[in-house]
GROMACS .gro file of C-alpha atoms in nm:
model
  397
    1UNK     CA    1  19.981  17.948   5.896
    2UNK     CA    2  20.120  18.282   6.000
    3UNK     CA    3  19.934  18.587   5.887
    4UNK     CA    4  20.119  18.901   5.792
    5UNK     CA    5  20.020  19.236   5.656
    6UNK     CA    6  20.187  19.137   5.328
    7UNK     CA    7  19.905  18.888   5.277
    8UNK     CA    8  19.616  19.118   5.351
    9UNK     CA    9  19.400  19.205   5.052
   10UNK     CA   10  19.306  19.564   5.000
   11UNK     CA   11  19.012  19.593   5.237
   12UNK     CA   12  18.809  19.895   5.312
   13UNK     CA   13  18.997  20.166   5.497
   14UNK     CA   14  18.731  20.231   5.755
   15UNK     CA   15  18.448  20.019   5.885
   16UNK     CA   16  18.116  20.190   5.857
   17UNK     CA   17  17.865  20.186   6.138
   18UNK     CA   18  17.660  19.890   6.022
   19UNK     CA   19  17.381  19.933   6.271
   20UNK     CA   20  17.319  20.290   6.157
   21UNK     CA   21  17.280  20.169   5.798
   22UNK     CA   22  17.012  19.919   5.886
   23UNK     CA   23  16.648  19.992   5.935
   24UNK     CA   24  16.543  19.886   6.283
   25UNK     CA   25  16.307  19.593   6.278
   26UNK     CA   26  16.168  19.497   6.620
   27UNK     CA   27  16.062  19.148   6.717
   28UNK     CA   28  15.884  19.087   7.048
   29UNK     CA   29  15.942  18.796   7.287
   30UNK     CA   30  15.572  18.746   7.357
   31UNK     CA   31  15.496  18.711   6.984
   32UNK     CA   32  15.718  18.404   6.977
   33UNK     CA   33  15.912  18.514   6.671
   34UNK     CA   34  16.248  18.451   6.836
   35UNK     CA   35  16.311  18.246   7.148
   36UNK     CA   36  16.588  18.222   7.403
   37UNK     CA   37  16.728  17.933   7.197
   38UNK     CA   38  16.767  18.161   6.895
   39UNK     CA   39  16.964  18.409   7.103
   40UNK     CA   40  17.180  18.135   7.254
   41UNK     CA   41  17.271  18.003   6.909
   42UNK     CA   42  17.347  18.357   6.798
   43UNK     CA   43  17.575  18.398   7.100
   44UNK     CA   44  17.759  18.077   7.014
   45UNK     CA   45  17.817  18.198   6.659
   46UNK     CA   46  17.950  18.527   6.796
   47UNK     CA   47  18.184  18.341   7.034
   48UNK     CA   48  18.340  18.157   6.741
   49UNK     CA   49  18.388  18.487   6.558
   50UNK     CA   50  18.558  18.633   6.868
   51UNK     CA   51  18.804  18.341   6.877
   52UNK     CA   52  18.888  18.375   6.506
   53UNK     CA   53  18.937  18.750   6.533
   54UNK     CA   54  19.148  18.717   6.848
   55UNK     CA   55  19.387  18.484   6.665
   56UNK     CA   56  19.420  18.722   6.371
   57UNK     CA   57  19.450  19.029   6.594
   58UNK     CA   58  19.728  18.867   6.800
   59UNK     CA   59  19.939  18.818   6.488
   60UNK     CA   60  19.858  19.139   6.301
   61UNK     CA   61  19.746  19.395   6.560
   62UNK     CA   62  19.690  19.666   6.298
   63UNK     CA   63  19.428  19.935   6.248
   64UNK     CA   64  19.196  19.702   6.059
   65UNK     CA   65  19.190  19.429   6.325
   66UNK     CA   66  19.160  19.689   6.603
   67UNK     CA   67  18.848  19.836   6.440
   68UNK     CA   68  18.700  19.490   6.389
   69UNK     CA   69  18.767  19.408   6.757
   70UNK     CA   70  18.578  19.720   6.864
   71UNK     CA   71  18.282  19.633   6.638
   72UNK     CA   72  18.270  19.275   6.770
   73UNK     CA   73  18.289  19.403   7.127
   74UNK     CA   74  17.998  19.637   7.063
   75UNK     CA   75  17.794  19.352   6.912
   76UNK     CA   76  17.866  19.136   7.218
   77UNK     CA   77  17.724  19.410   7.444
   78UNK     CA   78  17.417  19.437   7.218
   79UNK     CA   79  17.353  19.063   7.241
   80UNK     CA   80  17.388  19.067   7.620
   81UNK     CA   81  17.155  19.365   7.644
   82UNK     CA   82  16.878  19.217   7.429
   83UNK     CA   83  16.889  18.892   7.624
   84UNK     CA   84  16.740  19.094   7.912
   85UNK     CA   85  16.506  19.299   7.696
   86UNK     CA   86  16.152  19.243   7.575
   87UNK     CA   87  16.223  19.415   7.245
   88UNK     CA   88  16.463  19.214   7.031
   89UNK     CA   89  16.615  19.379   6.728
   90UNK     CA   90  16.740  19.040   6.611
   91UNK     CA   91  16.748  19.126   6.243
   92UNK     CA   92  16.998  19.405   6.299
   93UNK     CA   93  17.217  19.182   6.516
   94UNK     CA   94  17.220  18.902   6.258
   95UNK     CA   95  17.308  19.142   5.977
   96UNK     CA   96  17.589  19.296   6.182
   97UNK     CA   97  17.723  18.949   6.261
   98UNK     CA   98  17.718  18.853   5.892
   99UNK     CA   99  17.906  19.172   5.803
  100UNK     CA  100  18.171  19.119   6.071
  101UNK     CA  101  18.219  18.752   5.976
  102UNK     CA  102  18.283  18.856   5.616
  103UNK     CA  103  18.532  19.121   5.734
  104UNK     CA  104  18.723  18.862   5.936
  105UNK     CA  105  18.730  18.624   5.637
  106UNK     CA  106  18.875  18.905   5.424
  107UNK     CA  107  19.159  18.943   5.678
  108UNK     CA  108  19.265  18.580   5.651
  109UNK     CA  109  19.556  18.473   5.436
  110UNK     CA  110  19.507  18.528   5.064
  111UNK     CA  111  19.787  18.464   4.811
  112UNK     CA  112  20.029  18.755   4.796
  113UNK     CA  113  19.977  18.801   4.423
  114UNK     CA  114  19.606  18.874   4.482
  115UNK     CA  115  19.545  19.192   4.281
  116UNK     CA  116  19.920  19.248   4.272
  117UNK     CA  117  20.116  19.039   4.028
  118UNK     CA  118  19.820  19.005   3.792
  119UNK     CA  119  19.774  19.372   3.719
  120UNK     CA  120  19.439  19.347   3.544
  121UNK     CA  121  19.286  19.259   3.882
  122UNK     CA  122  19.379  19.610   3.995
  123UNK     CA  123  19.152  19.762   3.733
  124UNK     CA  124  18.832  19.704   3.927
  125UNK     CA  125  18.512  19.541   3.807
  126UNK     CA  126  18.439  19.414   3.457
  127UNK     CA  127  18.335  19.706   3.237
  128UNK     CA  128  18.228  19.523   2.922
  129UNK     CA  129  18.168  19.177   2.778
  130UNK     CA  130  18.203  19.103   2.407
  131UNK     CA  131  17.958  18.934   2.177
  132UNK     CA  132  18.015  18.556   2.156
  133UNK     CA  133  18.357  18.492   1.999
  134UNK     CA  134  18.300  18.115   1.996
  135UNK     CA  135  17.971  17.951   1.906
  136UNK     CA  136  17.957  17.574   1.870
  137UNK     CA  137  17.708  17.295   1.922
  138UNK     CA  138  17.816  17.056   2.194
  139UNK     CA  139  18.001  16.752   2.053
  140UNK     CA  140  17.742  16.540   2.233
  141UNK     CA  141  17.460  16.714   2.044
  142UNK     CA  142  17.190  16.969   2.126
  143UNK     CA  143  16.974  16.714   2.308
  144UNK     CA  144  17.202  16.739   2.614
  145UNK     CA  145  17.082  17.078   2.733
  146UNK     CA  146  17.264  17.085   3.066
  147UNK     CA  147  17.633  17.065   3.147
  148UNK     CA  148  17.947  17.274   3.161
  149UNK     CA  149  18.252  17.341   2.947
  150UNK     CA  150  18.556  17.564   2.907
  151UNK     CA  151  18.932  17.589   2.893
  152UNK     CA  152  19.152  17.440   3.164
  153UNK     CA  153  19.156  17.714   3.429
  154UNK     CA  154  19.475  17.681   3.636
  155UNK     CA  155  19.719  17.957   3.541
  156UNK     CA  156  20.050  17.799   3.649
  157UNK     CA  157  20.014  17.440   3.536
  158UNK     CA  158  20.183  17.246   3.259
  159UNK     CA  159  19.944  16.951   3.266
  160UNK     CA  160  19.641  17.003   3.039
  161UNK     CA  161  19.770  17.360   2.989
  162UNK     CA  162  19.583  17.447   2.668
  163UNK     CA  163  19.312  17.183   2.685
  164UNK     CA  164  18.936  17.232   2.642
  165UNK     CA  165  18.674  17.015   2.806
  166UNK     CA  166  18.301  16.941   2.789
  167UNK     CA  167  18.095  16.774   3.062
  168UNK     CA  168  17.734  16.684   2.965
  169UNK     CA  169  17.463  16.581   3.210
  170UNK     CA  170  17.328  16.278   3.030
  171UNK     CA  171  17.081  16.139   3.286
  172UNK     CA  172  16.764  16.352   3.317
  173UNK     CA  173  16.981  16.661   3.246
  174UNK     CA  174  17.093  16.633   3.611
  175UNK     CA  175  17.360  16.364   3.649
  176UNK     CA  176  17.665  16.244   3.461
  177UNK     CA  177  17.978  16.032   3.500
  178UNK     CA  178  18.198  16.119   3.200
  179UNK     CA  179  18.362  16.419   3.036
  180UNK     CA  180  18.570  16.485   2.727
  181UNK     CA  181  18.906  16.664   2.692
  182UNK     CA  182  19.067  16.812   2.379
  183UNK     CA  183  19.436  16.906   2.392
  184UNK     CA  184  19.400  17.217   2.171
  185UNK     CA  185  19.138  17.471   2.071
  186UNK     CA  186  19.168  17.354   1.709
  187UNK     CA  187  19.092  16.995   1.808
  188UNK     CA  188  18.794  17.113   2.011
  189UNK     CA  189  18.647  17.316   1.724
  190UNK     CA  190  18.698  17.027   1.482
  191UNK     CA  191  18.574  16.768   1.738
  192UNK     CA  192  18.879  16.545   1.682
  193UNK     CA  193  19.155  16.385   1.893
  194UNK     CA  194  18.963  16.383   2.216
  195UNK     CA  195  18.994  16.167   2.525
  196UNK     CA  196  18.696  16.058   2.734
  197UNK     CA  197  18.723  16.014   3.111
  198UNK     CA  198  18.485  15.817   3.333
  199UNK     CA  199  18.497  15.937   3.694
  200UNK     CA  200  18.212  15.721   3.832
  201UNK     CA  201  18.088  15.374   3.732
  202UNK     CA  202  17.724  15.491   3.710
  203UNK     CA  203  17.511  15.806   3.707
  204UNK     CA  204  17.383  15.721   4.055
  205UNK     CA  205  17.723  15.644   4.207
  206UNK     CA  206  17.845  15.859   4.500
  207UNK     CA  207  18.123  15.999   4.277
  208UNK     CA  208  17.893  16.096   3.990
  209UNK     CA  209  17.838  16.465   3.911
  210UNK     CA  210  17.516  16.642   4.005
  211UNK     CA  211  17.410  16.958   3.824
  212UNK     CA  212  17.609  17.176   3.583
  213UNK     CA  213  17.881  17.234   3.843
  214UNK     CA  214  18.214  17.128   3.691
  215UNK     CA  215  18.545  17.302   3.624
  216UNK     CA  216  18.872  17.154   3.496
  217UNK     CA  217  19.152  17.298   3.710
  218UNK     CA  218  19.499  17.167   3.630
  219UNK     CA  219  19.478  16.792   3.601
  220UNK     CA  220  19.159  16.753   3.804
  221UNK     CA  221  18.787  16.799   3.752
  222UNK     CA  222  18.603  16.962   4.045
  223UNK     CA  223  18.225  16.924   4.074
  224UNK     CA  224  17.925  16.870   4.305
  225UNK     CA  225  17.911  16.505   4.415
  226UNK     CA  226  17.593  16.304   4.361
  227UNK     CA  227  17.308  16.401   4.598
  228UNK     CA  228  17.533  16.559   4.860
  229UNK     CA  229  17.667  16.886   4.994
  230UNK     CA  230  18.017  16.772   4.891
  231UNK     CA  231  18.261  16.893   4.628
  232UNK     CA  232  18.446  16.612   4.448
  233UNK     CA  233  18.791  16.625   4.288
  234UNK     CA  234  18.862  16.369   4.014
  235UNK     CA  235  19.232  16.331   3.931
  236UNK     CA  236  19.287  16.267   3.561
  237UNK     CA  237  19.623  16.097   3.622
  238UNK     CA  238  19.541  15.867   3.912
  239UNK     CA  239  19.170  15.815   3.838
  240UNK     CA  240  19.092  15.879   4.206
  241UNK     CA  241  18.820  16.096   4.367
  242UNK     CA  242  18.856  16.304   4.685
  243UNK     CA  243  18.578  16.510   4.844
  244UNK     CA  244  18.502  16.779   5.102
  245UNK     CA  245  18.175  16.877   5.269
  246UNK     CA  246  18.075  17.241   5.236
  247UNK     CA  247  18.036  17.446   5.557
  248UNK     CA  248  17.712  17.606   5.668
  249UNK     CA  249  17.379  17.525   5.831
  250UNK     CA  250  17.155  17.343   5.584
  251UNK     CA  251  17.369  17.355   5.271
  252UNK     CA  252  17.140  17.334   4.969
  253UNK     CA  253  17.171  17.039   4.732
  254UNK     CA  254  16.942  16.810   4.530
  255UNK     CA  255  16.750  17.107   4.386
  256UNK     CA  256  16.688  17.288   4.715
  257UNK     CA  257  16.854  17.616   4.610
  258UNK     CA  258  16.908  17.602   4.231
  259UNK     CA  259  16.974  17.900   4.005
  260UNK     CA  260  16.636  18.030   3.891
  261UNK     CA  261  16.523  18.387   3.817
  262UNK     CA  262  16.307  18.296   3.514
  263UNK     CA  263  16.330  17.919   3.486
  264UNK     CA  264  16.504  17.704   3.745
  265UNK     CA  265  16.802  17.501   3.625
  266UNK     CA  266  16.756  17.159   3.782
  267UNK     CA  267  17.000  17.072   4.063
  268UNK     CA  268  17.226  17.373   4.005
  269UNK     CA  269  17.267  17.411   4.382
  270UNK     CA  270  17.647  17.386   4.402
  271UNK     CA  271  17.862  17.571   4.149
  272UNK     CA  272  18.243  17.526   4.139
  273UNK     CA  273  18.434  17.817   3.982
  274UNK     CA  274  18.794  17.926   3.922
  275UNK     CA  275  18.970  18.261   3.885
  276UNK     CA  276  19.313  18.422   3.930
  277UNK     CA  277  19.326  18.333   4.300
  278UNK     CA  278  19.224  17.969   4.271
  279UNK     CA  279  18.909  17.765   4.326
  280UNK     CA  280  18.572  17.877   4.462
  281UNK     CA  281  18.234  17.721   4.525
  282UNK     CA  282  17.903  17.908   4.517
  283UNK     CA  283  17.596  17.773   4.695
  284UNK     CA  284  17.321  17.869   4.942
  285UNK     CA  285  17.233  17.764   5.295
  286UNK     CA  286  16.929  17.764   5.519
  287UNK     CA  287  17.139  17.947   5.778
  288UNK     CA  288  17.195  18.231   5.530
  289UNK     CA  289  16.822  18.232   5.435
  290UNK     CA  290  16.882  18.086   5.087
  291UNK     CA  291  17.123  18.365   4.997
  292UNK     CA  292  17.443  18.295   4.806
  293UNK     CA  293  17.748  18.180   5.002
  294UNK     CA  294  18.101  18.206   4.860
  295UNK     CA  295  18.367  17.962   4.983
  296UNK     CA  296  18.729  17.933   4.879
  297UNK     CA  297  18.877  17.589   4.809
  298UNK     CA  298  19.238  17.473   4.827
  299UNK     CA  299  19.395  17.142   4.727
  300UNK     CA  300  19.665  17.008   4.959
  301UNK     CA  301  19.881  16.794   4.734
  302UNK     CA  302  20.086  16.655   5.020
  303UNK     CA  303  19.792  16.549   5.234
  304UNK     CA  304  19.578  16.472   4.928
  305UNK     CA  305  19.280  16.661   5.070
  306UNK     CA  306  19.046  16.940   4.958
  307UNK     CA  307  19.003  17.214   5.217
  308UNK     CA  308  18.757  17.501   5.254
  309UNK     CA  309  18.973  17.793   5.370
  310UNK     CA  310  18.734  18.091   5.378
  311UNK     CA  311  18.360  18.156   5.356
  312UNK     CA  312  18.159  18.473   5.292
  313UNK     CA  313  17.781  18.520   5.316
  314UNK     CA  314  17.602  18.753   5.074
  315UNK     CA  315  17.254  18.905   5.085
  316UNK     CA  316  17.166  18.791   4.732
  317UNK     CA  317  16.891  18.526   4.719
  318UNK     CA  318  17.025  18.242   4.503
  319UNK     CA  319  16.692  18.166   4.336
  320UNK     CA  320  16.677  18.530   4.222
  321UNK     CA  321  16.976  18.484   3.989
  322UNK     CA  322  17.015  18.278   3.674
  323UNK     CA  323  17.387  18.201   3.724
  324UNK     CA  324  17.713  18.328   3.875
  325UNK     CA  325  18.092  18.318   3.830
  326UNK     CA  326  18.412  18.447   3.993
  327UNK     CA  327  18.669  18.697   3.857
  328UNK     CA  328  18.963  18.832   4.063
  329UNK     CA  329  18.795  18.734   4.389
  330UNK     CA  330  18.468  18.902   4.290
  331UNK     CA  331  18.147  18.706   4.247
  332UNK     CA  332  17.930  18.823   3.957
  333UNK     CA  333  17.564  18.719   3.925
  334UNK     CA  334  17.337  18.722   3.621
  335UNK     CA  335  16.965  18.749   3.554
  336UNK     CA  336  16.740  18.666   3.260
  337UNK     CA  337  16.645  18.954   3.030
  338UNK     CA  338  16.487  18.776   2.736
  339UNK     CA  339  16.529  18.469   2.517
  340UNK     CA  340  16.852  18.602   2.364
  341UNK     CA  341  17.009  18.801   2.649
  342UNK     CA  342  17.129  18.758   3.006
  343UNK     CA  343  17.262  19.046   3.216
  344UNK     CA  344  17.539  19.065   3.476
  345UNK     CA  345  17.371  19.283   3.741
  346UNK     CA  346  17.546  19.216   4.071
  347UNK     CA  347  17.897  19.188   4.216
  348UNK     CA  348  18.025  19.088   4.560
  349UNK     CA  349  18.392  19.157   4.639
  350UNK     CA  350  18.542  18.907   4.885
  351UNK     CA  351  18.836  19.143   4.951
  352UNK     CA  352  18.614  19.419   5.091
  353UNK     CA  353  18.274  19.261   5.157
  354UNK     CA  354  18.116  19.529   4.939
  355UNK     CA  355  17.822  19.462   4.708
  356UNK     CA  356  17.727  19.638   4.385
  357UNK     CA  357  17.385  19.575   4.230
  358UNK     CA  358  17.403  19.854   3.974
  359UNK     CA  359  17.579  19.660   3.696
  360UNK     CA  360  17.415  19.616   3.356
  361UNK     CA  361  17.648  19.406   3.138
  362UNK     CA  362  17.463  19.212   2.865
  363UNK     CA  363  17.547  18.857   2.761
  364UNK     CA  364  17.409  18.749   2.423
  365UNK     CA  365  17.298  18.388   2.383
  366UNK     CA  366  17.160  18.159   2.113
  367UNK     CA  367  16.868  18.008   2.305
  368UNK     CA  368  16.690  18.082   2.633
  369UNK     CA  369  16.838  17.845   2.890
  370UNK     CA  370  17.174  17.892   3.064
  371UNK     CA  371  17.307  17.581   3.239
  372UNK     CA  372  17.644  17.718   3.350
  373UNK     CA  373  17.876  18.018   3.336
  374UNK     CA  374  18.245  18.006   3.420
  375UNK     CA  375  18.537  18.245   3.387
  376UNK     CA  376  18.885  18.147   3.276
  377UNK     CA  377  19.176  18.351   3.418
  378UNK     CA  378  19.422  18.231   3.152
  379UNK     CA  379  19.252  18.415   2.864
  380UNK     CA  380  18.999  18.620   3.070
  381UNK     CA  381  18.702  18.468   2.888
  382UNK     CA  382  18.358  18.360   3.009
  383UNK     CA  383  18.221  18.022   2.899
  384UNK     CA  384  17.848  17.955   2.877
  385UNK     CA  385  17.670  17.622   2.835
  386UNK     CA  386  17.359  17.749   2.657
  387UNK     CA  387  17.114  17.456   2.627
  388UNK     CA  388  17.352  17.249   2.414
  389UNK     CA  389  17.531  17.545   2.255
  390UNK     CA  390  17.883  17.631   2.374
  391UNK     CA  391  17.954  18.006   2.380
  392UNK     CA  392  18.261  18.207   2.484
  393UNK     CA  393  18.298  18.582   2.554
  394UNK     CA  394  18.591  18.816   2.610
  395UNK     CA  395  18.588  19.029   2.927
  396UNK     CA  396  18.722  19.384   2.954
  397UNK     CA  397  18.824  19.575   3.268
   0.00000   0.00000   0.00000
């Protein structure tokens, strides 16, 4: 796919000197903290980044790609220099590589209406979140404390346009194989006229859902597949399931990197989200030291495949947050305050690679535990599965 400047998101005007921002942290060869193998693997990762950037730079050749090329060239010299040195500042090199990889991802093709056609995305970060405007006990009952719910999230679809859905985890609060759809908000609130879908023959089937990971996007439910690092797509019309494996070294699943902060939510390793730009998946990897990774998903209707198109690595430890969601290409993370409040405290912008940990946006809740949070771009509301209670909030920019 050709890249053009018309598809570039608004990325930062000038790259800062990353190395100067980092505190030097020396590791010595003779202490055995990092070996020649570590450096060789680092060099291989850098080589892949050089190839990706070269392809983008050939097509764009603008100020942004020129600056990135200079930064990558400098990092290559640093790696070559430390291979012949006893003092290895490997932490700085790894952090610089992470930063440059994110910058390259931000240069890749993003829909042209990103922060353009949908003007509220131009307004910046969320400034306020309302008190709950919907409070309802799950139609399955309060005993099912884990799951996900919301309004159908695709903005330009006719199928399931105004529908609401609920997906409970009925086996050990971890696994499930069914979900329920209501065609209108009124039907959902009255718990009438619903349709139940079964997307796997058993809780332990390969196509069953694991963790509170689901989102209904158009006429398909996306979720974390049973005991795997895969994202599944269940088509409501054809009753078929497609899947894709998430990229990264040591992708966490089966309760390796769940959301935690105060109490860990069992098997919440992989979290599928939707916003104005499409589908996302949030997870953590061993390669990124258990920190959150943000990947963008795309469904190819012609090839009938799910694809991972872009991936960013953050510095936010996944077990240090209680949940997360996406809005306008920005990942927001929450933490536990007390039994009746969560707080949005962190944001990571995929368009710029910038992080902001100074937010303090409260989210009121009915009970302590939060199984899932998801944003809906159609009505700009956040949906919380709050230990069997279903809550919705209005966002303001």
